[in-house]
Amino acid sequence: AQSVAQPEDQVNVAEGNPLTVKCTYSVSGNPYLFWYVQYPNRGLQFLLKYITGDNLVKGSYGFEAEFNKSQTSFHLKKPSALVSDSALYFCAVLSGAGSYQLTFGKGTKLSVIP
Amino acid sequence: DAGVTQSPTHLIKTRGQQVTLRCSPKSGHDTVSWYQQALGQGPQFIFQYYEEEERQRGNFPDRFSGHQFPNYSSELNVNALLLGDSALYLCASSLGRWEGPTEAFFGQGTRLTVV
């Protein structure tokens, strides 16, 4: 069975500082990894994905994520946080070809303090 | 280009009743997945419809059923509602053929409250 862990319920960061939101995963095959963001009373918006290739993936709104196979991690990063980045962030995994079920972590609330 | 649209946005039902939620996928998408997001939790996969058939199902009871129409829109039906069914129900659309994993696009959700 596949699973995703987001060890931090909340991350606080000052505006302009770098941010990291952590994610680790467990799958039986090659992982396909995604990050989504959710604003209050809204659906999820896609940020970026890792399929194969470069371990550093760049996505929307200046976000990037680093895939680390040995640590089974896929941490979300941004060099300089904005107040508008405050939201709920979800990491998700697909467990290889033929799997259509996205498994999500429980989410991390990011608060960027002005 | 319209994204994924869901209706209604909010719904209040009584225990034991039945409910139907609706979803229209993003233009060009042929696959619809449904997720349940309880308060403070990540979305949980209910099932996915492709070519008008349920292709994969998560760990949800048979009270949860669905349908996909020839225009790719979809319905989620929940029978015999329980208080624990109260949640945000999210619809996601994507491309169905496996040519590599593609990102799913989500609607704004339907907030279901069971009283």
mmCIF file with all atom_site columns, C-alpha atoms in Angstrom:
data_model
loop_
_atom_site.group_PDB
_atom_site.id
_atom_site.type_symbol
_atom_site.label_atom_id
_atom_site.label_alt_id
_atom_site.label_comp_id
_atom_site.label_asym_id
_atom_site.label_entity_id
_atom_site.label_seq_id
_atom_site.pdbx_PDB_ins_code
_atom_site.Cartn_x
_atom_site.Cartn_y
_atom_site.Cartn_z
_atom_site.occupancy
_atom_site.B_iso_or_equiv
_atom_site.pdbx_formal_charge
_atom_site.auth_seq_id
_atom_site.auth_comp_id
_atom_site.auth_asym_id
_atom_site.auth_atom_id
_atom_site.pdbx_PDB_model_num
ATOM 1   C CA . ALA A 1 1   ? 0.000   0.000  0.000   1.00 0.00 ? 1   ALA A CA 1
ATOM 2   C CA . GLN A 1 2   ? 1.170   3.487  -0.739  1.00 0.00 ? 2   GLN A CA 1
ATOM 3   C CA . SER A 1 3   ? 1.301   6.259  1.850   1.00 0.00 ? 3   SER A CA 1
ATOM 4   C CA . VAL A 1 4   ? 2.431   9.835  2.303   1.00 0.00 ? 4   VAL A CA 1
ATOM 5   C CA . ALA A 1 5   ? 3.560   11.516 5.484   1.00 0.00 ? 5   ALA A CA 1
ATOM 6   C CA . GLN A 1 6   ? 3.706   15.238 6.103   1.00 0.00 ? 6   GLN A CA 1
ATOM 7   C CA . PRO A 1 7   ? 5.315   15.438 9.525   1.00 0.00 ? 7   PRO A CA 1
ATOM 8   C CA . GLU A 1 8   ? 4.472   19.081 10.220  1.00 0.00 ? 8   GLU A CA 1
ATOM 9   C CA . ASP A 1 9   ? 0.897   20.196 10.754  1.00 0.00 ? 9   ASP A CA 1
ATOM 10  C CA . GLN A 1 10  ? 1.976   23.822 10.526  1.00 0.00 ? 10  GLN A CA 1
ATOM 11  C CA . VAL A 1 11  ? 4.980   25.744 9.248   1.00 0.00 ? 11  VAL A CA 1
ATOM 12  C CA . ASN A 1 12  ? 5.527   29.406 10.065  1.00 0.00 ? 12  ASN A CA 1
ATOM 13  C CA . VAL A 1 13  ? 7.997   31.503 8.095   1.00 0.00 ? 13  VAL A CA 1
ATOM 14  C CA . ALA A 1 14  ? 8.725   35.199 7.831   1.00 0.00 ? 14  ALA A CA 1
ATOM 15  C CA . GLU A 1 15  ? 8.025   36.938 4.550   1.00 0.00 ? 15  GLU A CA 1
ATOM 16  C CA . GLY A 1 16  ? 11.128  36.945 2.353   1.00 0.00 ? 16  GLY A CA 1
ATOM 17  C CA . ASN A 1 17  ? 12.684  33.927 4.077   1.00 0.00 ? 17  ASN A CA 1
ATOM 18  C CA . PRO A 1 18  ? 13.072  30.556 2.379   1.00 0.00 ? 18  PRO A CA 1
ATOM 19  C CA . LEU A 1 19  ? 10.412  27.964 3.115   1.00 0.00 ? 19  LEU A CA 1
ATOM 20  C CA . THR A 1 20  ? 10.382  24.172 3.185   1.00 0.00 ? 20  THR A CA 1
ATOM 21  C CA . VAL A 1 21  ? 7.372   21.905 3.547   1.00 0.00 ? 21  VAL A CA 1
ATOM 22  C CA . LYS A 1 22  ? 8.339   18.295 4.177   1.00 0.00 ? 22  LYS A CA 1
ATOM 23  C CA . CYS A 1 23  ? 6.963   15.131 2.609   1.00 0.00 ? 23  CYS A CA 1
ATOM 24  C CA . THR A 1 24  ? 8.012   11.493 2.743   1.00 0.00 ? 24  THR A CA 1
ATOM 25  C CA . TYR A 1 25  ? 6.403   8.645  0.883   1.00 0.00 ? 25  TYR A CA 1
ATOM 26  C CA . SER A 1 26  ? 6.143   4.884  0.758   1.00 0.00 ? 26  SER A CA 1
ATOM 27  C CA . VAL A 1 27  ? 5.317   2.956  -2.430  1.00 0.00 ? 27  VAL A CA 1
ATOM 28  C CA . SER A 1 28  ? 6.133   -0.462 -3.824  1.00 0.00 ? 28  SER A CA 1
ATOM 29  C CA . GLY A 1 29  ? 7.159   0.704  -7.291  1.00 0.00 ? 29  GLY A CA 1
ATOM 30  C CA . ASN A 1 30  ? 8.497   3.866  -8.851  1.00 0.00 ? 30  ASN A CA 1
ATOM 31  C CA . PRO A 1 31  ? 6.774   6.872  -7.313  1.00 0.00 ? 31  PRO A CA 1
ATOM 32  C CA . TYR A 1 32  ? 5.053   9.645  -9.151  1.00 0.00 ? 32  TYR A CA 1
ATOM 33  C CA . LEU A 1 33  ? 4.900   12.604 -6.769  1.00 0.00 ? 33  LEU A CA 1
ATOM 34  C CA . PHE A 1 34  ? 2.775   15.735 -6.724  1.00 0.00 ? 34  PHE A CA 1
ATOM 35  C CA . TRP A 1 35  ? 2.292   18.880 -4.682  1.00 0.00 ? 35  TRP A CA 1
ATOM 36  C CA . TYR A 1 36  ? -1.043  20.661 -4.479  1.00 0.00 ? 36  TYR A CA 1
ATOM 37  C CA . VAL A 1 37  ? -2.115  23.833 -2.671  1.00 0.00 ? 37  VAL A CA 1
ATOM 38  C CA . GLN A 1 38  ? -5.543  24.546 -1.201  1.00 0.00 ? 38  GLN A CA 1
ATOM 39  C CA . TYR A 1 39  ? -6.834  27.985 -0.326  1.00 0.00 ? 39  TYR A CA 1
ATOM 40  C CA . PRO A 1 40  ? -9.773  28.370 2.088   1.00 0.00 ? 40  PRO A CA 1
ATOM 41  C CA . ASN A 1 41  ? -13.063 27.042 0.722   1.00 0.00 ? 41  ASN A CA 1
ATOM 42  C CA . ARG A 1 42  ? -11.425 26.122 -2.557  1.00 0.00 ? 42  ARG A CA 1
ATOM 43  C CA . GLY A 1 43  ? -10.396 22.986 -4.388  1.00 0.00 ? 43  GLY A CA 1
ATOM 44  C CA . LEU A 1 44  ? -6.815  21.888 -4.871  1.00 0.00 ? 44  LEU A CA 1
ATOM 45  C CA . GLN A 1 45  ? -4.472  23.590 -7.307  1.00 0.00 ? 45  GLN A CA 1
ATOM 46  C CA . PHE A 1 46  ? -1.599  21.703 -8.921  1.00 0.00 ? 46  PHE A CA 1
ATOM 47  C CA . LEU A 1 47  ? 1.881   23.084 -8.179  1.00 0.00 ? 47  LEU A CA 1
ATOM 48  C CA . LEU A 1 48  ? 4.365   20.566 -9.577  1.00 0.00 ? 48  LEU A CA 1
ATOM 49  C CA . LYS A 1 49  ? 5.111   16.905 -10.183 1.00 0.00 ? 49  LYS A CA 1
ATOM 50  C CA . TYR A 1 50  ? 8.033   14.505 -10.301 1.00 0.00 ? 50  TYR A CA 1
ATOM 51  C CA . ILE A 1 51  ? 7.882   11.683 -12.811 1.00 0.00 ? 51  ILE A CA 1
ATOM 52  C CA . THR A 1 52  ? 11.478  10.901 -13.687 1.00 0.00 ? 52  THR A CA 1
ATOM 53  C CA . GLY A 1 53  ? 14.706  12.686 -14.543 1.00 0.00 ? 53  GLY A CA 1
ATOM 54  C CA . ASP A 1 54  ? 16.132  15.639 -12.654 1.00 0.00 ? 54  ASP A CA 1
ATOM 55  C CA . ASN A 1 55  ? 15.669  15.431 -8.924  1.00 0.00 ? 55  ASN A CA 1
ATOM 56  C CA . LEU A 1 56  ? 14.894  19.147 -8.703  1.00 0.00 ? 56  LEU A CA 1
ATOM 57  C CA . VAL A 1 57  ? 11.492  19.966 -10.142 1.00 0.00 ? 57  VAL A CA 1
ATOM 58  C CA . LYS A 1 58  ? 10.299  23.509 -10.778 1.00 0.00 ? 58  LYS A CA 1
ATOM 59  C CA . GLY A 1 59  ? 6.627   24.415 -10.638 1.00 0.00 ? 59  GLY A CA 1
ATOM 60  C CA . SER A 1 60  ? 4.128   27.228 -10.431 1.00 0.00 ? 60  SER A CA 1
ATOM 61  C CA . TYR A 1 61  ? 4.498   30.461 -8.434  1.00 0.00 ? 61  TYR A CA 1
ATOM 62  C CA . GLY A 1 62  ? 8.240   29.991 -7.869  1.00 0.00 ? 62  GLY A CA 1
ATOM 63  C CA . PHE A 1 63  ? 7.907   26.691 -6.000  1.00 0.00 ? 63  PHE A CA 1
ATOM 64  C CA . GLU A 1 64  ? 10.269  23.790 -6.505  1.00 0.00 ? 64  GLU A CA 1
ATOM 65  C CA . ALA A 1 65  ? 10.645  20.362 -4.978  1.00 0.00 ? 65  ALA A CA 1
ATOM 66  C CA . GLU A 1 66  ? 13.567  18.030 -4.481  1.00 0.00 ? 66  GLU A CA 1
ATOM 67  C CA . PHE A 1 67  ? 13.138  14.300 -4.988  1.00 0.00 ? 67  PHE A CA 1
ATOM 68  C CA . ASN A 1 68  ? 15.430  12.154 -2.840  1.00 0.00 ? 68  ASN A CA 1
ATOM 69  C CA . LYS A 1 69  ? 15.084  8.454  -3.551  1.00 0.00 ? 69  LYS A CA 1
ATOM 70  C CA . SER A 1 70  ? 17.325  7.230  -0.741  1.00 0.00 ? 70  SER A CA 1
ATOM 71  C CA . GLN A 1 71  ? 15.399  9.234  1.842   1.00 0.00 ? 71  GLN A CA 1
ATOM 72  C CA . THR A 1 72  ? 12.038  8.674  0.100   1.00 0.00 ? 72  THR A CA 1
ATOM 73  C CA . SER A 1 73  ? 11.362  12.380 0.385   1.00 0.00 ? 73  SER A CA 1
ATOM 74  C CA . PHE A 1 74  ? 9.905   15.073 -1.828  1.00 0.00 ? 74  PHE A CA 1
ATOM 75  C CA . HIS A 1 75  ? 10.203  18.356 0.052   1.00 0.00 ? 75  HIS A CA 1
ATOM 76  C CA . LEU A 1 76  ? 8.583   21.523 -1.309  1.00 0.00 ? 76  LEU A CA 1
ATOM 77  C CA . LYS A 1 77  ? 10.716  24.653 -1.304  1.00 0.00 ? 77  LYS A CA 1
ATOM 78  C CA . LYS A 1 78  ? 10.641  28.309 -2.229  1.00 0.00 ? 78  LYS A CA 1
ATOM 79  C CA . PRO A 1 79  ? 13.591  30.700 -1.949  1.00 0.00 ? 79  PRO A CA 1
ATOM 80  C CA . SER A 1 80  ? 11.577  33.704 -0.752  1.00 0.00 ? 80  SER A CA 1
ATOM 81  C CA . ALA A 1 81  ? 8.137   33.346 0.850   1.00 0.00 ? 81  ALA A CA 1
ATOM 82  C CA . LEU A 1 82  ? 5.238   35.705 0.145   1.00 0.00 ? 82  LEU A CA 1
ATOM 83  C CA . VAL A 1 83  ? 2.283   36.406 2.435   1.00 0.00 ? 83  VAL A CA 1
ATOM 84  C CA . SER A 1 84  ? 0.069   35.174 -0.409  1.00 0.00 ? 84  SER A CA 1
ATOM 85  C CA . ASP A 1 85  ? 1.732   31.742 -0.143  1.00 0.00 ? 85  ASP A CA 1
ATOM 86  C CA . SER A 1 86  ? -0.165  31.166 3.117   1.00 0.00 ? 86  SER A CA 1
ATOM 87  C CA . ALA A 1 87  ? -2.364  28.129 2.454   1.00 0.00 ? 87  ALA A CA 1
ATOM 88  C CA . LEU A 1 88  ? -2.703  24.389 2.993   1.00 0.00 ? 88  LEU A CA 1
ATOM 89  C CA . TYR A 1 89  ? -0.198  22.256 1.100   1.00 0.00 ? 89  TYR A CA 1
ATOM 90  C CA . PHE A 1 90  ? -0.691  18.607 0.186   1.00 0.00 ? 90  PHE A CA 1
ATOM 91  C CA . CYS A 1 91  ? 1.829   16.077 -1.029  1.00 0.00 ? 91  CYS A CA 1
ATOM 92  C CA . ALA A 1 92  ? 0.459   13.137 -3.050  1.00 0.00 ? 92  ALA A CA 1
ATOM 93  C CA . VAL A 1 93  ? 1.774   9.973  -4.679  1.00 0.00 ? 93  VAL A CA 1
ATOM 94  C CA . LEU A 1 94  ? 0.784   7.613  -7.484  1.00 0.00 ? 94  LEU A CA 1
ATOM 95  C CA . SER A 1 95  ? 2.395   4.196  -7.192  1.00 0.00 ? 95  SER A CA 1
ATOM 96  C CA . GLY A 1 96  ? 3.550   3.581  -10.725 1.00 0.00 ? 96  GLY A CA 1
ATOM 97  C CA . ALA A 1 97  ? 2.067   2.726  -14.077 1.00 0.00 ? 97  ALA A CA 1
ATOM 98  C CA . GLY A 1 98  ? -1.533  1.606  -14.079 1.00 0.00 ? 98  GLY A CA 1
ATOM 99  C CA . SER A 1 99  ? -2.361  3.193  -10.738 1.00 0.00 ? 99  SER A CA 1
ATOM 100 C CA . TYR A 1 100 ? -4.963  5.900  -10.855 1.00 0.00 ? 100 TYR A CA 1
ATOM 101 C CA . GLN A 1 101 ? -5.384  6.493  -7.126  1.00 0.00 ? 101 GLN A CA 1
ATOM 102 C CA . LEU A 1 102 ? -3.719  9.593  -5.749  1.00 0.00 ? 102 LEU A CA 1
ATOM 103 C CA . THR A 1 103 ? -2.831  9.124  -2.090  1.00 0.00 ? 103 THR A CA 1
ATOM 104 C CA . PHE A 1 104 ? -2.536  12.388 -0.179  1.00 0.00 ? 104 PHE A CA 1
ATOM 105 C CA . GLY A 1 105 ? -0.802  13.369 3.007   1.00 0.00 ? 105 GLY A CA 1
ATOM 106 C CA . LYS A 1 106 ? -2.847  15.082 5.694   1.00 0.00 ? 106 LYS A CA 1
ATOM 107 C CA . GLY A 1 107 ? -1.589  18.499 4.710   1.00 0.00 ? 107 GLY A CA 1
ATOM 108 C CA . THR A 1 108 ? 0.656   21.206 6.124   1.00 0.00 ? 108 THR A CA 1
ATOM 109 C CA . LYS A 1 109 ? -0.649  24.663 6.894   1.00 0.00 ? 109 LYS A CA 1
ATOM 110 C CA . LEU A 1 110 ? 1.851   27.289 5.806   1.00 0.00 ? 110 LEU A CA 1
ATOM 111 C CA . SER A 1 111 ? 1.652   30.705 7.427   1.00 0.00 ? 111 SER A CA 1
ATOM 112 C CA . VAL A 1 112 ? 3.867   33.464 6.060   1.00 0.00 ? 112 VAL A CA 1
ATOM 113 C CA . ILE A 1 113 ? 4.225   36.265 8.567   1.00 0.00 ? 113 ILE A CA 1
ATOM 114 C CA . PRO A 1 114 ? 4.601   39.823 7.232   1.00 0.00 ? 114 PRO A CA 1
ATOM 115 C CA . ASP B 2 1   ? -11.759 27.519 -20.894 1.00 0.00 ? 1   ASP B CA 1
ATOM 116 C CA . ALA B 2 2   ? -13.889 26.321 -18.014 1.00 0.00 ? 2   ALA B CA 1
ATOM 117 C CA . GLY B 2 3   ? -12.143 24.277 -15.401 1.00 0.00 ? 3   GLY B CA 1
ATOM 118 C CA . VAL B 2 4   ? -13.753 21.547 -13.338 1.00 0.00 ? 4   VAL B CA 1
ATOM 119 C CA . THR B 2 5   ? -17.184 22.594 -12.131 1.00 0.00 ? 5   THR B CA 1
ATOM 120 C CA . GLN B 2 6   ? -19.129 20.998 -9.305  1.00 0.00 ? 6   GLN B CA 1
ATOM 121 C CA . SER B 2 7   ? -22.682 21.454 -8.109  1.00 0.00 ? 7   SER B CA 1
ATOM 122 C CA . PRO B 2 8   ? -24.088 22.238 -5.689  1.00 0.00 ? 8   PRO B CA 1
ATOM 123 C CA . THR B 2 9   ? -21.481 24.103 -3.632  1.00 0.00 ? 9   THR B CA 1
ATOM 124 C CA . HIS B 2 10  ? -23.203 23.404 -0.329  1.00 0.00 ? 10  HIS B CA 1
ATOM 125 C CA . LEU B 2 11  ? -25.770 20.837 0.740   1.00 0.00 ? 11  LEU B CA 1
ATOM 126 C CA . ILE B 2 12  ? -27.446 19.884 3.997   1.00 0.00 ? 12  ILE B CA 1
ATOM 127 C CA . LYS B 2 13  ? -29.049 16.451 4.320   1.00 0.00 ? 13  LYS B CA 1
ATOM 128 C CA . THR B 2 14  ? -30.598 14.376 7.077   1.00 0.00 ? 14  THR B CA 1
ATOM 129 C CA . ARG B 2 15  ? -29.249 11.025 8.221   1.00 0.00 ? 15  ARG B CA 1
ATOM 130 C CA . GLY B 2 16  ? -30.601 8.180  6.117   1.00 0.00 ? 16  GLY B CA 1
ATOM 131 C CA . GLN B 2 17  ? -31.252 10.329 3.079   1.00 0.00 ? 17  GLN B CA 1
ATOM 132 C CA . GLN B 2 18  ? -29.613 9.986  -0.308  1.00 0.00 ? 18  GLN B CA 1
ATOM 133 C CA . VAL B 2 19  ? -27.581 12.647 -2.115  1.00 0.00 ? 19  VAL B CA 1
ATOM 134 C CA . THR B 2 20  ? -26.297 13.204 -5.647  1.00 0.00 ? 20  THR B CA 1
ATOM 135 C CA . LEU B 2 21  ? -23.340 15.424 -6.440  1.00 0.00 ? 21  LEU B CA 1
ATOM 136 C CA . ARG B 2 22  ? -22.408 16.498 -9.953  1.00 0.00 ? 22  ARG B CA 1
ATOM 137 C CA . CYS B 2 23  ? -19.184 17.251 -11.768 1.00 0.00 ? 23  CYS B CA 1
ATOM 138 C CA . SER B 2 24  ? -18.237 18.526 -15.216 1.00 0.00 ? 24  SER B CA 1
ATOM 139 C CA . PRO B 2 25  ? -14.608 17.884 -16.148 1.00 0.00 ? 25  PRO B CA 1
ATOM 140 C CA . LYS B 2 26  ? -12.165 20.332 -17.623 1.00 0.00 ? 26  LYS B CA 1
ATOM 141 C CA . SER B 2 27  ? -12.481 20.680 -21.391 1.00 0.00 ? 27  SER B CA 1
ATOM 142 C CA . GLY B 2 28  ? -10.539 17.912 -23.129 1.00 0.00 ? 28  GLY B CA 1
ATOM 143 C CA . HIS B 2 29  ? -10.482 15.608 -20.115 1.00 0.00 ? 29  HIS B CA 1
ATOM 144 C CA . ASP B 2 30  ? -12.219 12.242 -20.209 1.00 0.00 ? 30  ASP B CA 1
ATOM 145 C CA . THR B 2 31  ? -11.645 10.913 -16.704 1.00 0.00 ? 31  THR B CA 1
ATOM 146 C CA . VAL B 2 32  ? -13.268 11.892 -13.447 1.00 0.00 ? 32  VAL B CA 1
ATOM 147 C CA . SER B 2 33  ? -12.163 10.964 -9.937  1.00 0.00 ? 33  SER B CA 1
ATOM 148 C CA . TRP B 2 34  ? -13.989 11.648 -6.696  1.00 0.00 ? 34  TRP B CA 1
ATOM 149 C CA . TYR B 2 35  ? -12.388 12.357 -3.351  1.00 0.00 ? 35  TYR B CA 1
ATOM 150 C CA . GLN B 2 36  ? -13.723 12.867 0.168   1.00 0.00 ? 36  GLN B CA 1
ATOM 151 C CA . GLN B 2 37  ? -11.944 15.427 2.338   1.00 0.00 ? 37  GLN B CA 1
ATOM 152 C CA . ALA B 2 38  ? -12.921 15.364 5.987   1.00 0.00 ? 38  ALA B CA 1
ATOM 153 C CA . LEU B 2 39  ? -12.153 18.392 8.122   1.00 0.00 ? 39  LEU B CA 1
ATOM 154 C CA . GLY B 2 40  ? -8.436  18.640 8.846   1.00 0.00 ? 40  GLY B CA 1
ATOM 155 C CA . GLN B 2 41  ? -7.550  15.694 6.608   1.00 0.00 ? 41  GLN B CA 1
ATOM 156 C CA . GLY B 2 42  ? -6.173  15.152 3.143   1.00 0.00 ? 42  GLY B CA 1
ATOM 157 C CA . PRO B 2 43  ? -8.478  14.040 0.334   1.00 0.00 ? 43  PRO B CA 1
ATOM 158 C CA . GLN B 2 44  ? -9.256  10.321 0.203   1.00 0.00 ? 44  GLN B CA 1
ATOM 159 C CA . PHE B 2 45  ? -9.854  8.582  -3.111  1.00 0.00 ? 45  PHE B CA 1
ATOM 160 C CA . ILE B 2 46  ? -13.376 7.247  -3.573  1.00 0.00 ? 46  ILE B CA 1
ATOM 161 C CA . PHE B 2 47  ? -13.295 6.039  -7.180  1.00 0.00 ? 47  PHE B CA 1
ATOM 162 C CA . GLN B 2 48  ? -12.428 6.953  -10.752 1.00 0.00 ? 48  GLN B CA 1
ATOM 163 C CA . TYR B 2 49  ? -14.562 6.781  -13.889 1.00 0.00 ? 49  TYR B CA 1
ATOM 164 C CA . TYR B 2 50  ? -13.198 6.340  -17.383 1.00 0.00 ? 50  TYR B CA 1
ATOM 165 C CA . GLU B 2 51  ? -15.144 5.410  -20.525 1.00 0.00 ? 51  GLU B CA 1
ATOM 166 C CA . GLU B 2 52  ? -18.318 5.377  -18.432 1.00 0.00 ? 52  GLU B CA 1
ATOM 167 C CA . GLU B 2 53  ? -17.040 2.623  -16.145 1.00 0.00 ? 53  GLU B CA 1
ATOM 168 C CA . GLU B 2 54  ? -15.588 2.568  -12.662 1.00 0.00 ? 54  GLU B CA 1
ATOM 169 C CA . ARG B 2 55  ? -11.913 1.900  -13.256 1.00 0.00 ? 55  ARG B CA 1
ATOM 170 C CA . GLN B 2 56  ? -10.547 1.957  -9.734  1.00 0.00 ? 56  GLN B CA 1
ATOM 171 C CA . ARG B 2 57  ? -12.114 2.192  -6.305  1.00 0.00 ? 57  ARG B CA 1
ATOM 172 C CA . GLY B 2 58  ? -10.795 3.228  -2.930  1.00 0.00 ? 58  GLY B CA 1
ATOM 173 C CA . ASN B 2 59  ? -11.771 1.892  0.463   1.00 0.00 ? 59  ASN B CA 1
ATOM 174 C CA . PHE B 2 60  ? -15.350 3.159  0.552   1.00 0.00 ? 60  PHE B CA 1
ATOM 175 C CA . PRO B 2 61  ? -18.552 1.164  1.141   1.00 0.00 ? 61  PRO B CA 1
ATOM 176 C CA . ASP B 2 62  ? -21.078 0.334  -1.545  1.00 0.00 ? 62  ASP B CA 1
ATOM 177 C CA . ARG B 2 63  ? -23.252 3.176  -0.308  1.00 0.00 ? 63  ARG B CA 1
ATOM 178 C CA . PHE B 2 64  ? -20.990 5.303  -2.472  1.00 0.00 ? 64  PHE B CA 1
ATOM 179 C CA . SER B 2 65  ? -21.696 4.846  -6.161  1.00 0.00 ? 65  SER B CA 1
ATOM 180 C CA . GLY B 2 66  ? -21.178 6.846  -9.279  1.00 0.00 ? 66  GLY B CA 1
ATOM 181 C CA . HIS B 2 67  ? -21.867 7.282  -12.911 1.00 0.00 ? 67  HIS B CA 1
ATOM 182 C CA . GLN B 2 68  ? -20.162 8.820  -15.901 1.00 0.00 ? 68  GLN B CA 1
ATOM 183 C CA . PHE B 2 69  ? -22.116 10.105 -18.872 1.00 0.00 ? 69  PHE B CA 1
ATOM 184 C CA . PRO B 2 70  ? -21.116 10.086 -22.557 1.00 0.00 ? 70  PRO B CA 1
ATOM 185 C CA . ASN B 2 71  ? -20.122 13.772 -22.289 1.00 0.00 ? 71  ASN B CA 1
ATOM 186 C CA . TYR B 2 72  ? -17.666 12.727 -19.512 1.00 0.00 ? 72  TYR B CA 1
ATOM 187 C CA . SER B 2 73  ? -19.574 14.475 -16.744 1.00 0.00 ? 73  SER B CA 1
ATOM 188 C CA . SER B 2 74  ? -20.092 12.455 -13.599 1.00 0.00 ? 74  SER B CA 1
ATOM 189 C CA . GLU B 2 75  ? -22.303 11.992 -10.579 1.00 0.00 ? 75  GLU B CA 1
ATOM 190 C CA . LEU B 2 76  ? -21.488 10.754 -7.106  1.00 0.00 ? 76  LEU B CA 1
ATOM 191 C CA . ASN B 2 77  ? -24.352 9.162  -5.194  1.00 0.00 ? 77  ASN B CA 1
ATOM 192 C CA . VAL B 2 78  ? -24.325 8.422  -1.500  1.00 0.00 ? 78  VAL B CA 1
ATOM 193 C CA . ASN B 2 79  ? -27.150 6.371  0.029   1.00 0.00 ? 79  ASN B CA 1
ATOM 194 C CA . ALA B 2 80  ? -28.211 6.009  3.641   1.00 0.00 ? 80  ALA B CA 1
ATOM 195 C CA . LEU B 2 81  ? -26.242 9.046  4.747   1.00 0.00 ? 81  LEU B CA 1
ATOM 196 C CA . LEU B 2 82  ? -24.353 8.912  8.038   1.00 0.00 ? 82  LEU B CA 1
ATOM 197 C CA . LEU B 2 83  ? -23.139 11.810 10.134  1.00 0.00 ? 83  LEU B CA 1
ATOM 198 C CA . GLY B 2 84  ? -19.604 10.715 9.245   1.00 0.00 ? 84  GLY B CA 1
ATOM 199 C CA . ASP B 2 85  ? -20.285 11.385 5.569   1.00 0.00 ? 85  ASP B CA 1
ATOM 200 C CA . SER B 2 86  ? -20.113 15.113 6.307   1.00 0.00 ? 86  SER B CA 1
ATOM 201 C CA . ALA B 2 87  ? -17.127 16.358 4.303   1.00 0.00 ? 87  ALA B CA 1
ATOM 202 C CA . LEU B 2 88  ? -15.941 18.314 1.296   1.00 0.00 ? 88  LEU B CA 1
ATOM 203 C CA . TYR B 2 89  ? -16.374 16.187 -1.817  1.00 0.00 ? 89  TYR B CA 1
ATOM 204 C CA . LEU B 2 90  ? -13.893 16.969 -4.533  1.00 0.00 ? 90  LEU B CA 1
ATOM 205 C CA . CYS B 2 91  ? -14.088 16.054 -8.169  1.00 0.00 ? 91  CYS B CA 1
ATOM 206 C CA . ALA B 2 92  ? -10.905 15.876 -10.244 1.00 0.00 ? 92  ALA B CA 1
ATOM 207 C CA . SER B 2 93  ? -10.530 15.461 -13.973 1.00 0.00 ? 93  SER B CA 1
ATOM 208 C CA . SER B 2 94  ? -7.594  14.188 -15.985 1.00 0.00 ? 94  SER B CA 1
ATOM 209 C CA . LEU B 2 95  ? -6.673  12.364 -19.163 1.00 0.00 ? 95  LEU B CA 1
ATOM 210 C CA . GLY B 2 96  ? -7.541  8.709  -19.006 1.00 0.00 ? 96  GLY B CA 1
ATOM 211 C CA . ARG B 2 97  ? -5.109  6.906  -21.237 1.00 0.00 ? 97  ARG B CA 1
ATOM 212 C CA . TRP B 2 98  ? -1.950  5.869  -19.408 1.00 0.00 ? 98  TRP B CA 1
ATOM 213 C CA . GLU B 2 99  ? 0.777   7.635  -21.334 1.00 0.00 ? 99  GLU B CA 1
ATOM 214 C CA . GLY B 2 100 ? 2.429   8.736  -18.167 1.00 0.00 ? 100 GLY B CA 1
ATOM 215 C CA . PRO B 2 101 ? 0.946   10.284 -15.058 1.00 0.00 ? 101 PRO B CA 1
ATOM 216 C CA . THR B 2 102 ? -0.731  13.601 -15.624 1.00 0.00 ? 102 THR B CA 1
ATOM 217 C CA . GLU B 2 103 ? -1.827  16.064 -13.033 1.00 0.00 ? 103 GLU B CA 1
ATOM 218 C CA . ALA B 2 104 ? -5.445  16.075 -11.938 1.00 0.00 ? 104 ALA B CA 1
ATOM 219 C CA . PHE B 2 105 ? -7.436  19.298 -11.988 1.00 0.00 ? 105 PHE B CA 1
ATOM 220 C CA . PHE B 2 106 ? -9.810  19.767 -9.073  1.00 0.00 ? 106 PHE B CA 1
ATOM 221 C CA . GLY B 2 107 ? -13.134 21.502 -8.735  1.00 0.00 ? 107 GLY B CA 1
ATOM 222 C CA . GLN B 2 108 ? -13.978 23.775 -5.823  1.00 0.00 ? 108 GLN B CA 1
ATOM 223 C CA . GLY B 2 109 ? -15.839 20.978 -4.080  1.00 0.00 ? 109 GLY B CA 1
ATOM 224 C CA . THR B 2 110 ? -19.285 20.347 -2.611  1.00 0.00 ? 110 THR B CA 1
ATOM 225 C CA . ARG B 2 111 ? -19.588 20.816 1.129   1.00 0.00 ? 111 ARG B CA 1
ATOM 226 C CA . LEU B 2 112 ? -21.991 18.150 2.418   1.00 0.00 ? 112 LEU B CA 1
ATOM 227 C CA . THR B 2 113 ? -23.352 18.426 5.934   1.00 0.00 ? 113 THR B CA 1
ATOM 228 C CA . VAL B 2 114 ? -25.361 15.540 7.347   1.00 0.00 ? 114 VAL B CA 1
ATOM 229 C CA . VAL B 2 115 ? -27.540 16.379 10.356  1.00 0.00 ? 115 VAL B CA 1
#
